[in-house]
PDB file of N, CA, C and O in Angstrom:
ATOM      1  N   MET A   1    -174.209 -63.474 -49.697  1.00  0.00           N
ATOM      2  CA  MET A   1    -174.723 -61.657 -49.248  1.00  0.00           C
ATOM      3  C   MET A   1    -175.964 -61.994 -50.398  1.00  0.00           C
ATOM      4  O   MET A   1    -175.357 -61.792 -51.363  1.00  0.00           O
ATOM      5  N   GLU A   2    -176.621 -60.205 -50.189  1.00  0.00           N
ATOM      6  CA  GLU A   2    -178.122 -60.053 -51.178  1.00  0.00           C
ATOM      7  C   GLU A   2    -176.794 -59.031 -51.904  1.00  0.00           C
ATOM      8  O   GLU A   2    -176.847 -58.182 -51.362  1.00  0.00           O
ATOM      9  N   GLN A   3    -177.439 -58.372 -52.763  1.00  0.00           N
ATOM     10  CA  GLN A   3    -176.915 -58.254 -54.288  1.00  0.00           C
ATOM     11  C   GLN A   3    -176.732 -56.386 -53.287  1.00  0.00           C
ATOM     12  O   GLN A   3    -176.183 -56.099 -53.578  1.00  0.00           O
ATOM     13  N   TRP A   4    -177.925 -56.348 -52.813  1.00  0.00           N
ATOM     14  CA  TRP A   4    -178.386 -54.623 -52.282  1.00  0.00           C
ATOM     15  C   TRP A   4    -177.843 -54.265 -51.197  1.00  0.00           C
ATOM     16  O   TRP A   4    -177.204 -53.119 -50.802  1.00  0.00           O
ATOM     17  N   LYS A   5    -177.246 -55.327 -50.385  1.00  0.00           N
ATOM     18  CA  LYS A   5    -176.462 -55.308 -49.192  1.00  0.00           C
ATOM     19  C   LYS A   5    -175.093 -55.239 -49.250  1.00  0.00           C
ATOM     20  O   LYS A   5    -174.060 -54.230 -48.682  1.00  0.00           O
ATOM     21  N   MET A   6    -174.847 -56.284 -50.110  1.00  0.00           N
ATOM     22  CA  MET A   6    -173.629 -55.874 -50.637  1.00  0.00           C
ATOM     23  C   MET A   6    -172.802 -53.845 -51.611  1.00  0.00           C
ATOM     24  O   MET A   6    -171.675 -53.639 -51.269  1.00  0.00           O
ATOM     25  N   SER A   7    -174.370 -54.037 -52.174  1.00  0.00           N
ATOM     26  CA  SER A   7    -173.668 -52.309 -52.854  1.00  0.00           C
ATOM     27  C   SER A   7    -173.591 -51.414 -51.550  1.00  0.00           C
ATOM     28  O   SER A   7    -173.236 -50.804 -51.912  1.00  0.00           O
ATOM     29  N   ILE A   8    -174.584 -51.178 -51.517  1.00  0.00           N
ATOM     30  CA  ILE A   8    -174.900 -50.337 -50.074  1.00  0.00           C
ATOM     31  C   ILE A   8    -173.055 -50.474 -48.721  1.00  0.00           C
ATOM     32  O   ILE A   8    -172.862 -49.624 -48.617  1.00  0.00           O
ATOM     33  N   LEU A   9    -172.864 -51.970 -48.370  1.00  0.00           N
ATOM     34  CA  LEU A   9    -172.030 -51.238 -48.093  1.00  0.00           C
ATOM     35  C   LEU A   9    -170.075 -51.371 -48.447  1.00  0.00           C
ATOM     36  O   LEU A   9    -169.707 -50.390 -48.265  1.00  0.00           O
ATOM     37  N   THR A  10    -170.194 -50.678 -49.869  1.00  0.00           N
ATOM     38  CA  THR A  10    -169.303 -51.227 -51.128  1.00  0.00           C
ATOM     39  C   THR A  10    -169.144 -49.496 -50.669  1.00  0.00           C
ATOM     40  O   THR A  10    -168.016 -49.232 -51.343  1.00  0.00           O
ATOM     41  N   GLY A  11    -170.455 -49.596 -51.387  1.00  0.00           N
ATOM     42  CA  GLY A  11    -170.472 -47.540 -51.349  1.00  0.00           C
ATOM     43  C   GLY A  11    -170.136 -46.315 -49.886  1.00  0.00           C
ATOM     44  O   GLY A  11    -169.353 -45.649 -49.964  1.00  0.00           O
ATOM     45  N   ALA A  12    -171.044 -46.991 -48.592  1.00  0.00           N
ATOM     46  CA  ALA A  12    -169.798 -46.988 -47.747  1.00  0.00           C
ATOM     47  C   ALA A  12    -168.204 -47.784 -47.588  1.00  0.00           C
ATOM     48  O   ALA A  12    -167.903 -46.231 -46.930  1.00  0.00           O
ATOM     49  N   ALA A  13    -168.122 -48.245 -47.594  1.00  0.00           N
ATOM     50  CA  ALA A  13    -166.155 -48.616 -48.381  1.00  0.00           C
ATOM     51  C   ALA A  13    -165.414 -46.847 -48.610  1.00  0.00           C
ATOM     52  O   ALA A  13    -164.681 -46.931 -48.833  1.00  0.00           O
ATOM     53  N   LEU A  14    -166.665 -47.346 -49.943  1.00  0.00           N
ATOM     54  CA  LEU A  14    -165.626 -46.067 -50.588  1.00  0.00           C
ATOM     55  C   LEU A  14    -165.915 -44.552 -50.432  1.00  0.00           C
ATOM     56  O   LEU A  14    -164.923 -43.995 -50.002  1.00  0.00           O
ATOM     57  N   LEU A  15    -167.085 -43.707 -49.207  1.00  0.00           N
ATOM     58  CA  LEU A  15    -166.730 -43.289 -48.662  1.00  0.00           C
ATOM     59  C   LEU A  15    -165.981 -42.720 -47.677  1.00  0.00           C
ATOM     60  O   LEU A  15    -165.574 -42.498 -47.340  1.00  0.00           O
ATOM     61  N   ILE A  16    -165.286 -44.372 -46.995  1.00  0.00           N
ATOM     62  CA  ILE A  16    -164.756 -44.243 -45.413  1.00  0.00           C
ATOM     63  C   ILE A  16    -163.220 -44.026 -46.698  1.00  0.00           C
ATOM     64  O   ILE A  16    -162.501 -43.105 -45.840  1.00  0.00           O
ATOM     65  N   LEU A  17    -162.711 -44.816 -47.627  1.00  0.00           N
ATOM     66  CA  LEU A  17    -161.588 -44.089 -48.136  1.00  0.00           C
ATOM     67  C   LEU A  17    -161.417 -43.212 -48.402  1.00  0.00           C
ATOM     68  O   LEU A  17    -160.964 -42.278 -48.802  1.00  0.00           O
ATOM     69  N   ALA A  18    -162.985 -42.396 -49.522  1.00  0.00           N
ATOM     70  CA  ALA A  18    -162.186 -40.890 -49.494  1.00  0.00           C
ATOM     71  C   ALA A  18    -161.792 -40.163 -48.434  1.00  0.00           C
ATOM     72  O   ALA A  18    -161.162 -38.912 -49.746  1.00  0.00           O
ATOM     73  N   ILE A  19    -162.351 -40.418 -47.370  1.00  0.00           N
ATOM     74  CA  ILE A  19    -162.558 -39.444 -46.782  1.00  0.00           C
ATOM     75  C   ILE A  19    -160.412 -39.743 -46.236  1.00  0.00           C
ATOM     76  O   ILE A  19    -159.763 -38.662 -46.194  1.00  0.00           O
ATOM     77  N   ILE A  20    -160.505 -41.271 -45.865  1.00  0.00           N
ATOM     78  CA  ILE A  20    -158.713 -40.994 -45.981  1.00  0.00           C
ATOM     79  C   ILE A  20    -158.302 -40.557 -47.524  1.00  0.00           C
ATOM     80  O   ILE A  20    -156.914 -39.986 -46.500  1.00  0.00           O
ATOM     81  N   PHE A  21    -158.393 -40.366 -48.454  1.00  0.00           N
ATOM     82  CA  PHE A  21    -157.630 -40.603 -49.433  1.00  0.00           C
ATOM     83  C   PHE A  21    -157.851 -38.599 -49.251  1.00  0.00           C
ATOM     84  O   PHE A  21    -156.812 -37.617 -48.744  1.00  0.00           O
ATOM     85  N   ALA A  22    -158.514 -37.198 -48.321  1.00  0.00           N
ATOM     86  CA  ALA A  22    -159.032 -36.805 -48.756  1.00  0.00           C
ATOM     87  C   ALA A  22    -157.627 -35.953 -47.312  1.00  0.00           C
ATOM     88  O   ALA A  22    -156.888 -35.188 -47.466  1.00  0.00           O
ATOM     89  N   ILE A  23    -157.486 -36.747 -45.983  1.00  0.00           N
ATOM     90  CA  ILE A  23    -156.962 -36.137 -44.677  1.00  0.00           C
ATOM     91  C   ILE A  23    -155.354 -36.954 -45.485  1.00  0.00           C
ATOM     92  O   ILE A  23    -154.438 -36.141 -44.815  1.00  0.00           O
ATOM     93  N   LEU A  24    -155.705 -37.896 -45.606  1.00  0.00           N
ATOM     94  CA  LEU A  24    -153.891 -38.136 -46.389  1.00  0.00           C
ATOM     95  C   LEU A  24    -153.709 -36.710 -47.156  1.00  0.00           C
ATOM     96  O   LEU A  24    -151.708 -36.425 -47.968  1.00  0.00           O
ATOM     97  N   ARG A  25    -154.100 -36.731 -48.234  1.00  0.00           N
ATOM     98  CA  ARG A  25    -153.449 -35.103 -49.069  1.00  0.00           C
ATOM     99  C   ARG A  25    -153.826 -33.757 -48.291  1.00  0.00           C
ATOM    100  O   ARG A  25    -152.637 -33.198 -49.550  1.00  0.00           O
ATOM    101  N   GLY A  26    -154.532 -33.935 -47.484  1.00  0.00           N
ATOM    102  CA  GLY A  26    -154.495 -32.738 -47.377  1.00  0.00           C
ATOM    103  C   GLY A  26    -155.749 -31.078 -48.217  1.00  0.00           C
ATOM    104  O   GLY A  26    -155.553 -30.310 -47.230  1.00  0.00           O
ATOM    105  N   GLY A  27    -156.908 -32.122 -48.572  1.00  0.00           N
ATOM    106  CA  GLY A  27    -157.361 -31.901 -48.883  1.00  0.00           C
ATOM    107  C   GLY A  27    -158.615 -32.162 -49.750  1.00  0.00           C
ATOM    108  O   GLY A  27    -157.759 -33.453 -49.903  1.00  0.00           O
ATOM    109  N   PRO A  28    -159.367 -31.648 -50.539  1.00  0.00           N
ATOM    110  CA  PRO A  28    -160.597 -32.556 -51.340  1.00  0.00           C
ATOM    111  C   PRO A  28    -159.566 -32.500 -52.564  1.00  0.00           C
ATOM    112  O   PRO A  28    -158.834 -31.390 -52.555  1.00  0.00           O
ATOM    113  N   SER A  29    -159.674 -33.634 -53.966  1.00  0.00           N
ATOM    114  CA  SER A  29    -158.777 -32.444 -54.754  1.00  0.00           C
ATOM    115  C   SER A  29    -160.145 -33.859 -55.817  1.00  0.00           C
ATOM    116  O   SER A  29    -161.271 -34.349 -55.570  1.00  0.00           O
ATOM    117  N   ILE A  30    -159.539 -33.879 -57.608  1.00  0.00           N
ATOM    118  CA  ILE A  30    -160.820 -34.194 -57.864  1.00  0.00           C
ATOM    119  C   ILE A  30    -160.546 -36.039 -57.840  1.00  0.00           C
ATOM    120  O   ILE A  30    -161.613 -36.260 -57.929  1.00  0.00           O
ATOM    121  N   TRP A  31    -160.584 -36.950 -56.995  1.00  0.00           N
ATOM    122  CA  TRP A  31    -160.360 -38.371 -57.467  1.00  0.00           C
ATOM    123  C   TRP A  31    -161.196 -38.044 -56.021  1.00  0.00           C
ATOM    124  O   TRP A  31    -162.050 -38.953 -55.696  1.00  0.00           O
ATOM    125  N   THR A  32    -160.787 -37.304 -54.822  1.00  0.00           N
ATOM    126  CA  THR A  32    -161.368 -37.836 -53.854  1.00  0.00           C
ATOM    127  C   THR A  32    -163.325 -37.427 -54.898  1.00  0.00           C
ATOM    128  O   THR A  32    -164.437 -38.005 -53.870  1.00  0.00           O
ATOM    129  N   ALA A  33    -163.305 -36.345 -55.342  1.00  0.00           N
ATOM    130  CA  ALA A  33    -164.639 -35.642 -55.882  1.00  0.00           C
ATOM    131  C   ALA A  33    -165.838 -37.086 -56.217  1.00  0.00           C
ATOM    132  O   ALA A  33    -166.145 -37.741 -55.982  1.00  0.00           O
ATOM    133  N   LEU A  34    -164.758 -37.866 -57.673  1.00  0.00           N
ATOM    134  CA  LEU A  34    -164.810 -38.518 -58.204  1.00  0.00           C
ATOM    135  C   LEU A  34    -165.485 -40.854 -57.286  1.00  0.00           C
ATOM    136  O   LEU A  34    -165.515 -40.551 -57.567  1.00  0.00           O
ATOM    137  N   ILE A  35    -164.822 -40.176 -56.627  1.00  0.00           N
ATOM    138  CA  ILE A  35    -165.321 -41.757 -55.021  1.00  0.00           C
ATOM    139  C   ILE A  35    -165.598 -41.227 -54.864  1.00  0.00           C
ATOM    140  O   ILE A  35    -166.739 -41.921 -54.451  1.00  0.00           O
ATOM    141  N   VAL A  36    -166.655 -40.295 -53.778  1.00  0.00           N
ATOM    142  CA  VAL A  36    -168.049 -39.457 -53.471  1.00  0.00           C
ATOM    143  C   VAL A  36    -168.930 -39.931 -54.536  1.00  0.00           C
ATOM    144  O   VAL A  36    -169.617 -41.193 -53.971  1.00  0.00           O
ATOM    145  N   ILE A  37    -168.751 -39.515 -55.975  1.00  0.00           N
ATOM    146  CA  ILE A  37    -169.295 -39.540 -56.697  1.00  0.00           C
ATOM    147  C   ILE A  37    -170.340 -41.031 -56.887  1.00  0.00           C
ATOM    148  O   ILE A  37    -171.318 -41.755 -56.658  1.00  0.00           O
ATOM    149  N   LEU A  38    -169.459 -41.677 -56.616  1.00  0.00           N
ATOM    150  CA  LEU A  38    -169.742 -43.417 -56.994  1.00  0.00           C
ATOM    151  C   LEU A  38    -169.689 -43.806 -56.388  1.00  0.00           C
ATOM    152  O   LEU A  38    -170.650 -44.865 -56.065  1.00  0.00           O
ATOM    153  N   ALA A  39    -169.407 -43.569 -54.491  1.00  0.00           N
ATOM    154  CA  ALA A  39    -170.518 -44.367 -53.786  1.00  0.00           C
ATOM    155  C   ALA A  39    -171.644 -43.690 -53.541  1.00  0.00           C
ATOM    156  O   ALA A  39    -172.087 -44.560 -53.038  1.00  0.00           O
ATOM    157  N   VAL A  40    -171.636 -42.577 -53.672  1.00  0.00           N
ATOM    158  CA  VAL A  40    -173.288 -42.254 -53.393  1.00  0.00           C
ATOM    159  C   VAL A  40    -174.393 -42.971 -54.591  1.00  0.00           C
ATOM    160  O   VAL A  40    -174.754 -43.467 -54.453  1.00  0.00           O
ATOM    161  N   ILE A  41    -173.813 -43.094 -55.653  1.00  0.00           N
ATOM    162  CA  ILE A  41    -174.814 -43.659 -57.162  1.00  0.00           C
ATOM    163  C   ILE A  41    -174.702 -45.931 -57.054  1.00  0.00           C
ATOM    164  O   ILE A  41    -174.976 -46.296 -56.487  1.00  0.00           O
ATOM    165  N   ASP A  42    -173.486 -46.182 -56.240  1.00  0.00           N
ATOM    166  CA  ASP A  42    -173.700 -47.382 -55.446  1.00  0.00           C
ATOM    167  C   ASP A  42    -174.873 -47.637 -54.052  1.00  0.00           C
ATOM    168  O   ASP A  42    -174.808 -48.307 -54.666  1.00  0.00           O
ATOM    169  N   ILE A  43    -174.703 -46.585 -53.553  1.00  0.00           N
ATOM    170  CA  ILE A  43    -175.726 -46.259 -51.828  1.00  0.00           C
ATOM    171  C   ILE A  43    -177.079 -46.196 -52.966  1.00  0.00           C
ATOM    172  O   ILE A  43    -177.672 -47.474 -52.005  1.00  0.00           O
ATOM    173  N   ALA A  44    -177.473 -45.917 -53.782  1.00  0.00           N
ATOM    174  CA  ALA A  44    -178.688 -45.733 -54.450  1.00  0.00           C
ATOM    175  C   ALA A  44    -179.109 -46.618 -54.786  1.00  0.00           C
ATOM    176  O   ALA A  44    -180.242 -46.876 -54.873  1.00  0.00           O
ATOM    177  N   LEU A  45    -178.438 -47.664 -56.257  1.00  0.00           N
ATOM    178  CA  LEU A  45    -178.718 -48.318 -56.671  1.00  0.00           C
ATOM    179  C   LEU A  45    -179.147 -48.974 -55.371  1.00  0.00           C
ATOM    180  O   LEU A  45    -179.432 -50.485 -55.887  1.00  0.00           O
ATOM    181  N   GLY A  46    -178.009 -50.013 -54.259  1.00  0.00           N
ATOM    182  CA  GLY A  46    -178.516 -50.894 -53.510  1.00  0.00           C
ATOM    183  C   GLY A  46    -179.611 -50.466 -52.676  1.00  0.00           C
ATOM    184  O   GLY A  46    -180.431 -51.596 -52.642  1.00  0.00           O
ATOM    185  N   VAL A  47    -180.183 -49.371 -53.315  1.00  0.00           N
ATOM    186  CA  VAL A  47    -181.327 -49.423 -52.148  1.00  0.00           C
ATOM    187  C   VAL A  47    -182.424 -49.416 -53.323  1.00  0.00           C
ATOM    188  O   VAL A  47    -183.663 -49.497 -52.791  1.00  0.00           O
ATOM    189  N   TYR A  48    -182.032 -48.373 -55.016  1.00  0.00           N
ATOM    190  CA  TYR A  48    -182.871 -48.760 -55.788  1.00  0.00           C
ATOM    191  C   TYR A  48    -183.475 -50.024 -55.179  1.00  0.00           C
ATOM    192  O   TYR A  48    -184.992 -51.030 -55.883  1.00  0.00           O
ATOM    193  N   ARG A  49    -182.524 -51.201 -55.497  1.00  0.00           N
ATOM    194  CA  ARG A  49    -182.607 -52.637 -55.304  1.00  0.00           C
ATOM    195  C   ARG A  49    -183.313 -52.999 -54.407  1.00  0.00           C
ATOM    196  O   ARG A  49    -184.272 -54.240 -54.883  1.00  0.00           O
ATOM    197  N   LYS A  50    -182.814 -52.778 -53.679  1.00  0.00           N
ATOM    198  CA  LYS A  50    -184.238 -53.092 -52.391  1.00  0.00           C
ATOM    199  C   LYS A  50    -185.316 -53.584 -52.428  1.00  0.00           C
ATOM    200  O   LYS A  50    -186.669 -54.053 -51.973  1.00  0.00           O
ATOM    201  N   LYS A  51    -186.141 -51.802 -52.975  1.00  0.00           N
ATOM    202  CA  LYS A  51    -187.438 -51.159 -52.799  1.00  0.00           C
ATOM    203  C   LYS A  51    -187.645 -52.054 -53.773  1.00  0.00           C
ATOM    204  O   LYS A  51    -189.468 -52.972 -53.770  1.00  0.00           O
ATOM    205  N   VAL A  52    -186.991 -52.573 -55.546  1.00  0.00           N
ATOM    206  CA  VAL A  52    -187.865 -53.408 -56.146  1.00  0.00           C
ATOM    207  C   VAL A  52    -187.623 -54.723 -55.675  1.00  0.00           C
ATOM    208  O   VAL A  52    -188.493 -55.241 -56.467  1.00  0.00           O
ATOM    209  N   ASN A  53    -187.361 -55.277 -54.856  1.00  0.00           N
ATOM    210  CA  ASN A  53    -186.824 -56.845 -54.665  1.00  0.00           C
ATOM    211  C   ASN A  53    -188.260 -56.681 -53.831  1.00  0.00           C
ATOM    212  O   ASN A  53    -188.394 -57.921 -53.392  1.00  0.00           O
ATOM    213  N   LYS A  54    -188.626 -55.531 -52.646  1.00  0.00           N
ATOM    214  CA  LYS A  54    -189.296 -56.172 -52.173  1.00  0.00           C
ATOM    215  C   LYS A  54    -190.908 -56.706 -52.247  1.00  0.00           C
ATOM    216  O   LYS A  54    -191.599 -57.274 -53.776  1.00  0.00           O
TER     217      LYS A  54
END
């Protein structure tokens, strides 16, 4: 699988894990925020890599 696709899929998986983590903990926490930030960065890097490799 191409690197940019893996990056976007990893970011999406991190977002899903952050939502599950927030539900289990009963609300957002600093860890949830960190996971969301990492997911957004990972997705952004994936989109950037896709544009660069065109």
